[in-house]
Structures are given as C-alpha cells and as structure tokens.
PDB file of C-alpha atoms in Angstrom:
ATOM      1  CA  ILE A   1     121.798  89.188  95.410  1.00 52.00           C
ATOM      2  CA  ALA A   2     119.762  86.358  96.829  1.00 70.00           C
ATOM      3  CA  GLY A   3     116.394  86.975  98.459  1.00 92.00           C
ATOM      4  CA  ILE A   4     114.703  90.304  99.058  1.00 97.00           C
ATOM      5  CA  THR A   5     116.434  93.672  99.079  1.00 97.00           C
ATOM      6  CA  GLN A   6     114.887  96.781 100.589  1.00 98.00           C
ATOM      7  CA  ALA A   7     116.120 100.354 100.253  1.00 97.00           C
ATOM      8  CA  PRO A   8     116.774 102.607 101.994  1.00 98.00           C
ATOM      9  CA  THR A   9     117.741 100.918 105.261  1.00 97.00           C
ATOM     10  CA  SER A  10     116.557 103.934 107.201  1.00 97.00           C
ATOM     11  CA  GLN A  11     115.215 107.382 106.445  1.00 97.00           C
ATOM     12  CA  ILE A  12     114.221 110.540 108.278  1.00 97.00           C
ATOM     13  CA  LEU A  13     111.524 112.403 106.394  1.00 96.00           C
ATOM     14  CA  ALA A  14     109.793 115.741 106.860  1.00 97.00           C
ATOM     15  CA  ALA A  15     106.020 115.589 107.096  1.00 98.00           C
ATOM     16  CA  GLY A  16     104.328 116.297 103.793  1.00 97.00           C
ATOM     17  CA  ARG A  17     107.158 114.898 101.692  1.00 97.00           C
ATOM     18  CA  ARG A  18     106.735 112.107  99.185  1.00 97.00           C
ATOM     19  CA  MET A  19     108.754 108.931  99.712  1.00 97.00           C
ATOM     20  CA  THR A  20     109.133 105.643  97.860  1.00 98.00           C
ATOM     21  CA  LEU A  21     110.410 102.553  99.616  1.00 98.00           C
ATOM     22  CA  ARG A  22     111.968 100.075  97.235  1.00 98.00           C
ATOM     23  CA  CYS A  23     111.692  96.292  97.310  1.00 98.00           C
ATOM     24  CA  THR A  24     113.296  93.843  94.884  1.00 97.00           C
ATOM     25  CA  GLN A  25     113.306  90.054  94.961  1.00 97.00           C
ATOM     26  CA  ASP A  26     115.213  87.568  92.844  1.00 95.00           C
ATOM     27  CA  MET A  27     113.355  84.398  93.831  1.00 94.00           C
ATOM     28  CA  ARG A  28     110.712  84.716  91.078  1.00 94.00           C
ATOM     29  CA  HIS A  29     107.968  84.629  93.701  1.00 95.00           C
ATOM     30  CA  ASN A  30     104.544  85.593  92.411  1.00 94.00           C
ATOM     31  CA  ALA A  31     103.196  87.139  95.611  1.00 96.00           C
ATOM     32  CA  MET A  32     104.651  90.168  97.392  1.00 97.00           C
ATOM     33  CA  TYR A  33     103.591  92.105 100.479  1.00 98.00           C
ATOM     34  CA  TRP A  34     104.237  95.302 102.397  1.00 98.00           C
ATOM     35  CA  TYR A  35     103.867  95.326 106.184  1.00 98.00           C
ATOM     36  CA  ARG A  36     104.448  97.863 108.891  1.00 98.00           C
ATOM     37  CA  GLN A  37     105.602  96.841 112.345  1.00 97.00           C
ATOM     38  CA  ASP A  38     104.948  99.031 115.374  1.00 96.00           C
ATOM     39  CA  LEU A  39     105.915  98.375 118.976  1.00 90.00           C
ATOM     40  CA  GLY A  40     103.347  96.218 120.761  1.00 86.00           C
ATOM     41  CA  LEU A  41     101.444  95.418 117.589  1.00 88.00           C
ATOM     42  CA  GLY A  42     101.654  92.533 115.171  1.00 87.00           C
ATOM     43  CA  LEU A  43     102.775  93.018 111.607  1.00 94.00           C
ATOM     44  CA  ARG A  44     100.015  94.793 109.709  1.00 96.00           C
ATOM     45  CA  LEU A  45      99.497  94.316 106.004  1.00 96.00           C
ATOM     46  CA  ILE A  46      99.479  97.524 103.967  1.00 98.00           C
ATOM     47  CA  HIS A  47      99.196  96.274 100.390  1.00 98.00           C
ATOM     48  CA  TYR A  48      99.850  93.036  98.564  1.00 97.00           C
ATOM     49  CA  SER A  49     100.242  91.723  95.037  1.00 97.00           C
ATOM     50  CA  ASN A  50      99.393  88.164  94.072  1.00 94.00           C
ATOM     51  CA  THR A  51     101.085  88.455  90.681  1.00 94.00           C
ATOM     52  CA  ALA A  52     102.653  91.053  88.420  1.00 95.00           C
ATOM     53  CA  GLY A  53     100.092  93.595  87.239  1.00 95.00           C
ATOM     54  CA  THR A  54      97.717  93.153  90.198  1.00 96.00           C
ATOM     55  CA  THR A  55      97.604  94.746  93.644  1.00 97.00           C
ATOM     56  CA  GLY A  56      95.255  94.666  96.616  1.00 96.00           C
ATOM     57  CA  LYS A  57      94.609  96.557  99.828  1.00 97.00           C
ATOM     58  CA  GLY A  58      95.502  95.116 103.183  1.00 95.00           C
ATOM     59  CA  GLU A  59      94.484  96.077 106.694  1.00 93.00           C
ATOM     60  CA  VAL A  60      96.031  99.574 106.749  1.00 97.00           C
ATOM     61  CA  PRO A  61      96.267 100.921 103.161  1.00 98.00           C
ATOM     62  CA  ASP A  62      95.375 104.587 103.715  1.00 97.00           C
ATOM     63  CA  GLY A  63      98.173 106.991 102.796  1.00 97.00           C
ATOM     64  CA  TYR A  64     100.101 104.338 100.848  1.00 98.00           C
ATOM     65  CA  SER A  65     100.143 103.171  97.239  1.00 98.00           C
ATOM     66  CA  VAL A  66     101.940 100.368  95.411  1.00 98.00           C
ATOM     67  CA  SER A  67     102.618  99.197  91.883  1.00 97.00           C
ATOM     68  CA  ARG A  68     103.736  95.856  90.434  1.00 97.00           C
ATOM     69  CA  ALA A  69     105.022  96.416  86.928  1.00 97.00           C
ATOM     70  CA  ASN A  70     107.074  93.199  86.938  1.00 96.00           C
ATOM     71  CA  THR A  71     107.678  90.110  89.074  1.00 96.00           C
ATOM     72  CA  ASP A  72     110.769  91.408  90.852  1.00 97.00           C
ATOM     73  CA  ASP A  73     109.857  94.914  92.038  1.00 97.00           C
ATOM     74  CA  PHE A  74     107.170  96.116  94.435  1.00 98.00           C
ATOM     75  CA  PRO A  75     107.684  99.756  95.509  1.00 98.00           C
ATOM     76  CA  LEU A  76     105.640 101.379  98.272  1.00 98.00           C
ATOM     77  CA  THR A  77     104.914 105.116  98.010  1.00 98.00           C
ATOM     78  CA  LEU A  78     103.871 107.527 100.722  1.00 98.00           C
ATOM     79  CA  ALA A  79     102.332 110.414  98.784  1.00 96.00           C
ATOM     80  CA  SER A  80     102.432 112.909 101.663  1.00 97.00           C
ATOM     81  CA  ALA A  81     104.062 111.506 104.791  1.00 97.00           C
ATOM     82  CA  VAL A  82     102.539 112.044 108.243  1.00 98.00           C
ATOM     83  CA  PRO A  83     104.112 111.359 111.672  1.00 97.00           C
ATOM     84  CA  SER A  84     101.805 108.355 112.238  1.00 97.00           C
ATOM     85  CA  GLN A  85     103.610 106.644 109.369  1.00 98.00           C
ATOM     86  CA  THR A  86     106.748 106.444 111.484  1.00 98.00           C
ATOM     87  CA  SER A  87     107.377 102.699 111.608  1.00 98.00           C
ATOM     88  CA  VAL A  88     109.509  99.812 110.408  1.00 98.00           C
ATOM     89  CA  TYR A  89     108.420  98.656 106.979  1.00 98.00           C
ATOM     90  CA  PHE A  90     108.991  95.103 105.793  1.00 98.00           C
ATOM     91  CA  CYS A  91     108.598  93.751 102.295  1.00 98.00           C
ATOM     92  CA  ALA A  92     107.971  90.026 101.852  1.00 98.00           C
ATOM     93  CA  SER A  93     107.415  87.546  99.063  1.00 97.00           C
ATOM     94  CA  SER A  94     105.966  84.062  98.887  1.00 95.00           C
ATOM     95  CA  ALA A  95     105.365  81.143  96.589  1.00 85.00           C
ATOM     96  CA  GLY A  96     104.326  77.529  96.712  1.00 82.00           C
ATOM     97  CA  GLN A  97     101.425  75.685  98.253  1.00 80.00           C
ATOM     98  CA  GLU A  98     102.347  76.581 101.830  1.00 83.00           C
ATOM     99  CA  ASN A  99     102.752  80.248 100.897  1.00 87.00           C
ATOM    100  CA  ILE A 100     105.672  80.752 103.292  1.00 94.00           C
ATOM    101  CA  GLN A 101     106.625  84.417 103.369  1.00 96.00           C
ATOM    102  CA  TYR A 102     110.255  85.552 103.232  1.00 96.00           C
ATOM    103  CA  PHE A 103     111.159  89.005 104.446  1.00 97.00           C
ATOM    104  CA  GLY A 104     113.539  91.765 103.504  1.00 97.00           C
ATOM    105  CA  ALA A 105     115.699  93.437 106.152  1.00 97.00           C
ATOM    106  CA  GLY A 106     113.267  96.321 106.601  1.00 97.00           C
ATOM    107  CA  THR A 107     113.244 100.105 106.280  1.00 98.00           C
ATOM    108  CA  ARG A 108     113.140 102.227 109.418  1.00 97.00           C
ATOM    109  CA  LEU A 109     111.205 105.395 108.615  1.00 98.00           C
ATOM    110  CA  SER A 110     110.829 108.400 110.870  1.00 98.00           C
ATOM    111  CA  VAL A 111     108.424 111.174 109.815  1.00 98.00           C
ATOM    112  CA  LEU A 112     108.963 114.410 111.688  1.00 96.00           C
TER     113      LEU A 112
ATOM    114  CA  GLY B   1      87.108  90.289 114.409  1.00 75.00           C
ATOM    115  CA  GLN B   2      90.280  88.361 113.911  1.00 85.00           C
ATOM    116  CA  ASN B   3      92.609  87.917 116.848  1.00 91.00           C
ATOM    117  CA  ILE B   4      95.895  86.213 117.652  1.00 96.00           C
ATOM    118  CA  ASP B   5      96.938  86.060 121.313  1.00 96.00           C
ATOM    119  CA  GLN B   6     100.363  85.177 122.662  1.00 97.00           C
ATOM    120  CA  PRO B   7     102.213  86.170 125.847  1.00 97.00           C
ATOM    121  CA  THR B   8     104.117  89.437 125.651  1.00 97.00           C
ATOM    122  CA  GLU B   9     107.285  88.188 127.308  1.00 97.00           C
ATOM    123  CA  MET B  10     108.767  84.989 128.740  1.00 98.00           C
ATOM    124  CA  THR B  11     112.011  84.206 130.539  1.00 98.00           C
ATOM    125  CA  ALA B  12     113.839  80.879 130.503  1.00 97.00           C
ATOM    126  CA  THR B  13     117.209  79.459 131.454  1.00 97.00           C
ATOM    127  CA  GLU B  14     119.921  78.335 129.063  1.00 97.00           C
ATOM    128  CA  GLY B  15     119.685  74.572 128.473  1.00 97.00           C
ATOM    129  CA  ALA B  16     116.041  74.382 129.554  1.00 98.00           C
ATOM    130  CA  ILE B  17     112.792  73.918 127.604  1.00 98.00           C
ATOM    131  CA  VAL B  18     110.209  76.631 126.973  1.00 98.00           C
ATOM    132  CA  GLN B  19     106.721  76.494 125.464  1.00 98.00           C
ATOM    133  CA  ILE B  20     105.225  79.583 123.802  1.00 98.00           C
ATOM    134  CA  ASN B  21     101.464  79.429 123.382  1.00 98.00           C
ATOM    135  CA  CYS B  22      99.294  81.022 120.707  1.00 98.00           C
ATOM    136  CA  THR B  23      95.511  81.116 120.511  1.00 98.00           C
ATOM    137  CA  TYR B  24      93.635  82.411 117.520  1.00 97.00           C
ATOM    138  CA  GLN B  25      90.214  83.408 116.249  1.00 95.00           C
ATOM    139  CA  THR B  26      90.185  84.016 112.525  1.00 93.00           C
ATOM    140  CA  SER B  27      87.803  83.974 109.591  1.00 90.00           C
ATOM    141  CA  GLY B  28      88.881  80.683 108.114  1.00 93.00           C
ATOM    142  CA  PHE B  29      92.102  78.759 108.553  1.00 95.00           C
ATOM    143  CA  ASN B  30      94.699  77.862 105.959  1.00 94.00           C
ATOM    144  CA  GLY B  31      97.682  77.193 108.157  1.00 96.00           C
ATOM    145  CA  LEU B  32      99.595  78.500 111.156  1.00 97.00           C
ATOM    146  CA  PHE B  33     103.126  79.833 111.013  1.00 97.00           C
ATOM    147  CA  TRP B  34     105.823  80.559 113.575  1.00 98.00           C
ATOM    148  CA  TYR B  35     108.552  83.081 112.853  1.00 98.00           C
ATOM    149  CA  GLN B  36     111.621  84.143 114.820  1.00 98.00           C
ATOM    150  CA  GLN B  37     112.661  87.794 114.906  1.00 98.00           C
ATOM    151  CA  HIS B  38     115.878  88.982 116.512  1.00 97.00           C
ATOM    152  CA  ALA B  39     115.914  92.610 117.643  1.00 95.00           C
ATOM    153  CA  GLY B  40     116.390  94.963 114.718  1.00 93.00           C
ATOM    154  CA  GLU B  41     116.159  92.186 112.151  1.00 96.00           C
ATOM    155  CA  ALA B  42     113.563  90.683 109.808  1.00 96.00           C
ATOM    156  CA  PRO B  43     111.262  87.810 110.771  1.00 97.00           C
ATOM    157  CA  THR B  44     112.555  84.416 109.633  1.00 97.00           C
ATOM    158  CA  PHE B  45     110.377  81.359 109.049  1.00 96.00           C
ATOM    159  CA  LEU B  46     110.478  78.575 111.648  1.00 97.00           C
ATOM    160  CA  SER B  47     107.507  76.268 111.130  1.00 96.00           C
ATOM    161  CA  TYR B  48     104.194  75.658 109.414  1.00 96.00           C
ATOM    162  CA  ASN B  49     101.235  73.593 110.637  1.00 97.00           C
ATOM    163  CA  VAL B  50      98.054  72.962 108.700  1.00 96.00           C
ATOM    164  CA  LEU B  51      96.982  69.628 110.229  1.00 96.00           C
ATOM    165  CA  ASP B  52      96.536  68.800 113.916  1.00 97.00           C
ATOM    166  CA  GLY B  53      99.544  67.417 115.668  1.00 97.00           C
ATOM    167  CA  LEU B  54     103.202  67.997 116.298  1.00 97.00           C
ATOM    168  CA  GLU B  55     105.807  69.016 113.738  1.00 94.00           C
ATOM    169  CA  GLU B  56     109.397  68.553 114.891  1.00 94.00           C
ATOM    170  CA  LYS B  57     112.374  70.322 113.385  1.00 92.00           C
ATOM    171  CA  GLY B  58     115.568  69.899 115.353  1.00 95.00           C
ATOM    172  CA  ARG B  59     115.367  71.723 118.682  1.00 97.00           C
ATOM    173  CA  PHE B  60     112.103  73.371 117.690  1.00 97.00           C
ATOM    174  CA  SER B  61     108.657  71.745 117.562  1.00 97.00           C
ATOM    175  CA  SER B  62     105.269  73.225 116.783  1.00 98.00           C
ATOM    176  CA  PHE B  63     101.867  71.844 117.757  1.00 98.00           C
ATOM    177  CA  LEU B  64      98.430  72.635 116.368  1.00 98.00           C
ATOM    178  CA  SER B  65      94.871  71.938 117.535  1.00 98.00           C
ATOM    179  CA  ARG B  66      92.424  73.431 115.056  1.00 97.00           C
ATOM    180  CA  SER B  67      89.363  72.559 117.145  1.00 96.00           C
ATOM    181  CA  LYS B  68      90.779  74.551 120.071  1.00 96.00           C
ATOM    182  CA  GLY B  69      92.258  77.369 117.995  1.00 97.00           C
ATOM    183  CA  TYR B  70      95.557  76.716 119.718  1.00 97.00           C
ATOM    184  CA  SER B  71      99.196  76.238 118.881  1.00 98.00           C
ATOM    185  CA  TYR B  72     102.463  76.163 120.757  1.00 98.00           C
ATOM    186  CA  LEU B  73     106.116  76.433 119.856  1.00 98.00           C
ATOM    187  CA  LEU B  74     108.440  74.270 121.934  1.00 98.00           C
ATOM    188  CA  LEU B  75     112.102  75.152 122.143  1.00 98.00           C
ATOM    189  CA  LYS B  76     114.460  72.590 123.665  1.00 97.00           C
ATOM    190  CA  GLU B  77     118.058  72.867 124.888  1.00 97.00           C
ATOM    191  CA  LEU B  78     117.798  76.627 124.921  1.00 98.00           C
ATOM    192  CA  GLN B  79     120.801  78.605 123.761  1.00 97.00           C
ATOM    193  CA  MET B  80     121.563  82.275 124.306  1.00 97.00           C
ATOM    194  CA  LYS B  81     121.077  82.869 120.565  1.00 97.00           C
ATOM    195  CA  ASP B  82     117.414  81.846 120.986  1.00 98.00           C
ATOM    196  CA  SER B  83     116.779  85.180 122.699  1.00 98.00           C
ATOM    197  CA  ALA B  84     114.379  86.772 120.224  1.00 98.00           C
ATOM    198  CA  SER B  85     110.732  87.500 119.587  1.00 98.00           C
ATOM    199  CA  TYR B  86     108.579  84.639 118.344  1.00 98.00           C
ATOM    200  CA  LEU B  87     105.676  85.562 116.095  1.00 98.00           C
ATOM    201  CA  CYS B  88     102.563  83.446 115.590  1.00 98.00           C
ATOM    202  CA  ALA B  89     100.578  84.025 112.381  1.00 97.00           C
ATOM    203  CA  VAL B  90      97.459  82.424 110.910  1.00 96.00           C
ATOM    204  CA  MET B  91      96.522  82.361 107.239  1.00 95.00           C
ATOM    205  CA  ASP B  92      92.861  83.265 106.961  1.00 92.00           C
ATOM    206  CA  SER B  93      90.208  82.424 104.374  1.00 91.00           C
ATOM    207  CA  ASN B  94      91.602  85.125 102.035  1.00 88.00           C
ATOM    208  CA  TYR B  95      95.073  83.578 102.279  1.00 88.00           C
ATOM    209  CA  GLN B  96      96.346  86.624 104.160  1.00 90.00           C
ATOM    210  CA  LEU B  97      98.492  86.264 107.288  1.00 93.00           C
ATOM    211  CA  ILE B  98      97.080  87.606 110.552  1.00 94.00           C
ATOM    212  CA  TRP B  99      99.918  88.229 112.993  1.00 95.00           C
ATOM    213  CA  GLY B 100     100.173  88.130 116.755  1.00 95.00           C
ATOM    214  CA  ALA B 101     102.158  90.876 118.503  1.00 95.00           C
ATOM    215  CA  GLY B 102     104.946  88.413 119.290  1.00 96.00           C
ATOM    216  CA  THR B 103     106.457  86.890 122.420  1.00 98.00           C
ATOM    217  CA  LYS B 104     109.793  88.262 123.548  1.00 97.00           C
ATOM    218  CA  LEU B 105     111.863  85.374 124.905  1.00 98.00           C
ATOM    219  CA  ILE B 106     114.675  86.237 127.296  1.00 98.00           C
ATOM    220  CA  ILE B 107     117.266  83.529 127.942  1.00 98.00           C
ATOM    221  CA  LYS B 108     119.288  83.766 131.150  1.00 96.00           C
ATOM    222  CA  PRO B 109     122.585  81.922 131.736  1.00 94.00           C
TER     223      PRO B 109
END
C-alpha cells in the first residue's frame, strides 16, 4: 500500500453500538488527524495526534476516542453510536514544514 | 470565532477561466491551503500559500493577501474533470487547519 488506508469503506450501525474506524499510513508521517464531513459544513477536526503516544482533542471530540500506539495506526472509536454521528469520516496525515495533509478515502457511517 | 468564507457554488464554461474566492478570520495564520474534492472522494492537495502573492502551478494559481485575509484560486483552460468542490483551509496559531465549507464548481460544455 502507498498512502493512507481507511476501513471499512462504509458501515450501517445500530444506535448504541460500539464501532472502531481504522486508519493506517505507510508514509512515516508523525501527525495524524480524524475529521468528519457533513453536507454544508467544512471538515471538522475530531481528534489529532502530533506523534506516536500523544493525542489531542479537536473541535468536535465528544463521543469519540482515539489512540496512537505506533506511527502507522490511528483508530477512531465511537463508544456508543448516536444518529448525529452519521457522517463521512476522513483520516489524514502530515509531515514537513508546510504540514500538508494527505487524506484517506473515507468511511461513510450511518447510525440508525 | 474563526471563520472561512467561500461561495457555495459556481458555474463556468469549459475552456474558460474561473476565480474562487476565500476570506478568512482566524486566530493566527500559518498558511493557507486549497484542496480539490471530487464527489464521493477524498480531498487532494492543490496549493499552499504562506507569503503574499501568487503561486502558479500549471493551470492552477493561488493568491494570498494576509493583510486583507483573502485568497483566491484561479483555474485556467477549464476542463470537464475540474468539476469538483474546492476547499479553502487556514492553519491557525495552534497549527490546526480551519476549513471552509467548500465551493462546488460546475463546468458546462
């Protein structure tokens, strides 16, 4: 693989269920991010990690958690899904002085 | 609060030129980015401006005026494949990207 891989591509989930969205990168980027994208709104940052072992909260962190055990993986967990978490979720990574972010293909999540 | 404004939708003709504007108010500034996003796909990086002026990259150019909180993306010789959403984003004082809602560009033959 080259770049960022997200899984699953799409998922329909019953409210109250636990779900982990997976994100793996092979570019050895230090920083990784999780965004959600909703119609009519800009990308909103959920959580980020500047380097392995550290994480931080973004603009909309409630209901989500992340971990960064190593450089490559940055999973996002919804502990108990709610319908308002229906969205497209993008994982991204960045490196270098300009901090250009590169995105995975996204996960389309529907919570019913 | 932090705010990025760009038009919701624009229409242009194949072969023509279109300018997509972006104005911003953010806590600090560490660069402005333009991304392209085709429907159902991920955003892909187009350009980065941190100093005032014009950056040219093939058919695409991006301009920045930090004093005015203003940028534009200029697309020349439009092709049908340029139909997409164009996202403006500013890196704030915490080095986090603040995103606009995007401009949907429709290209007509």
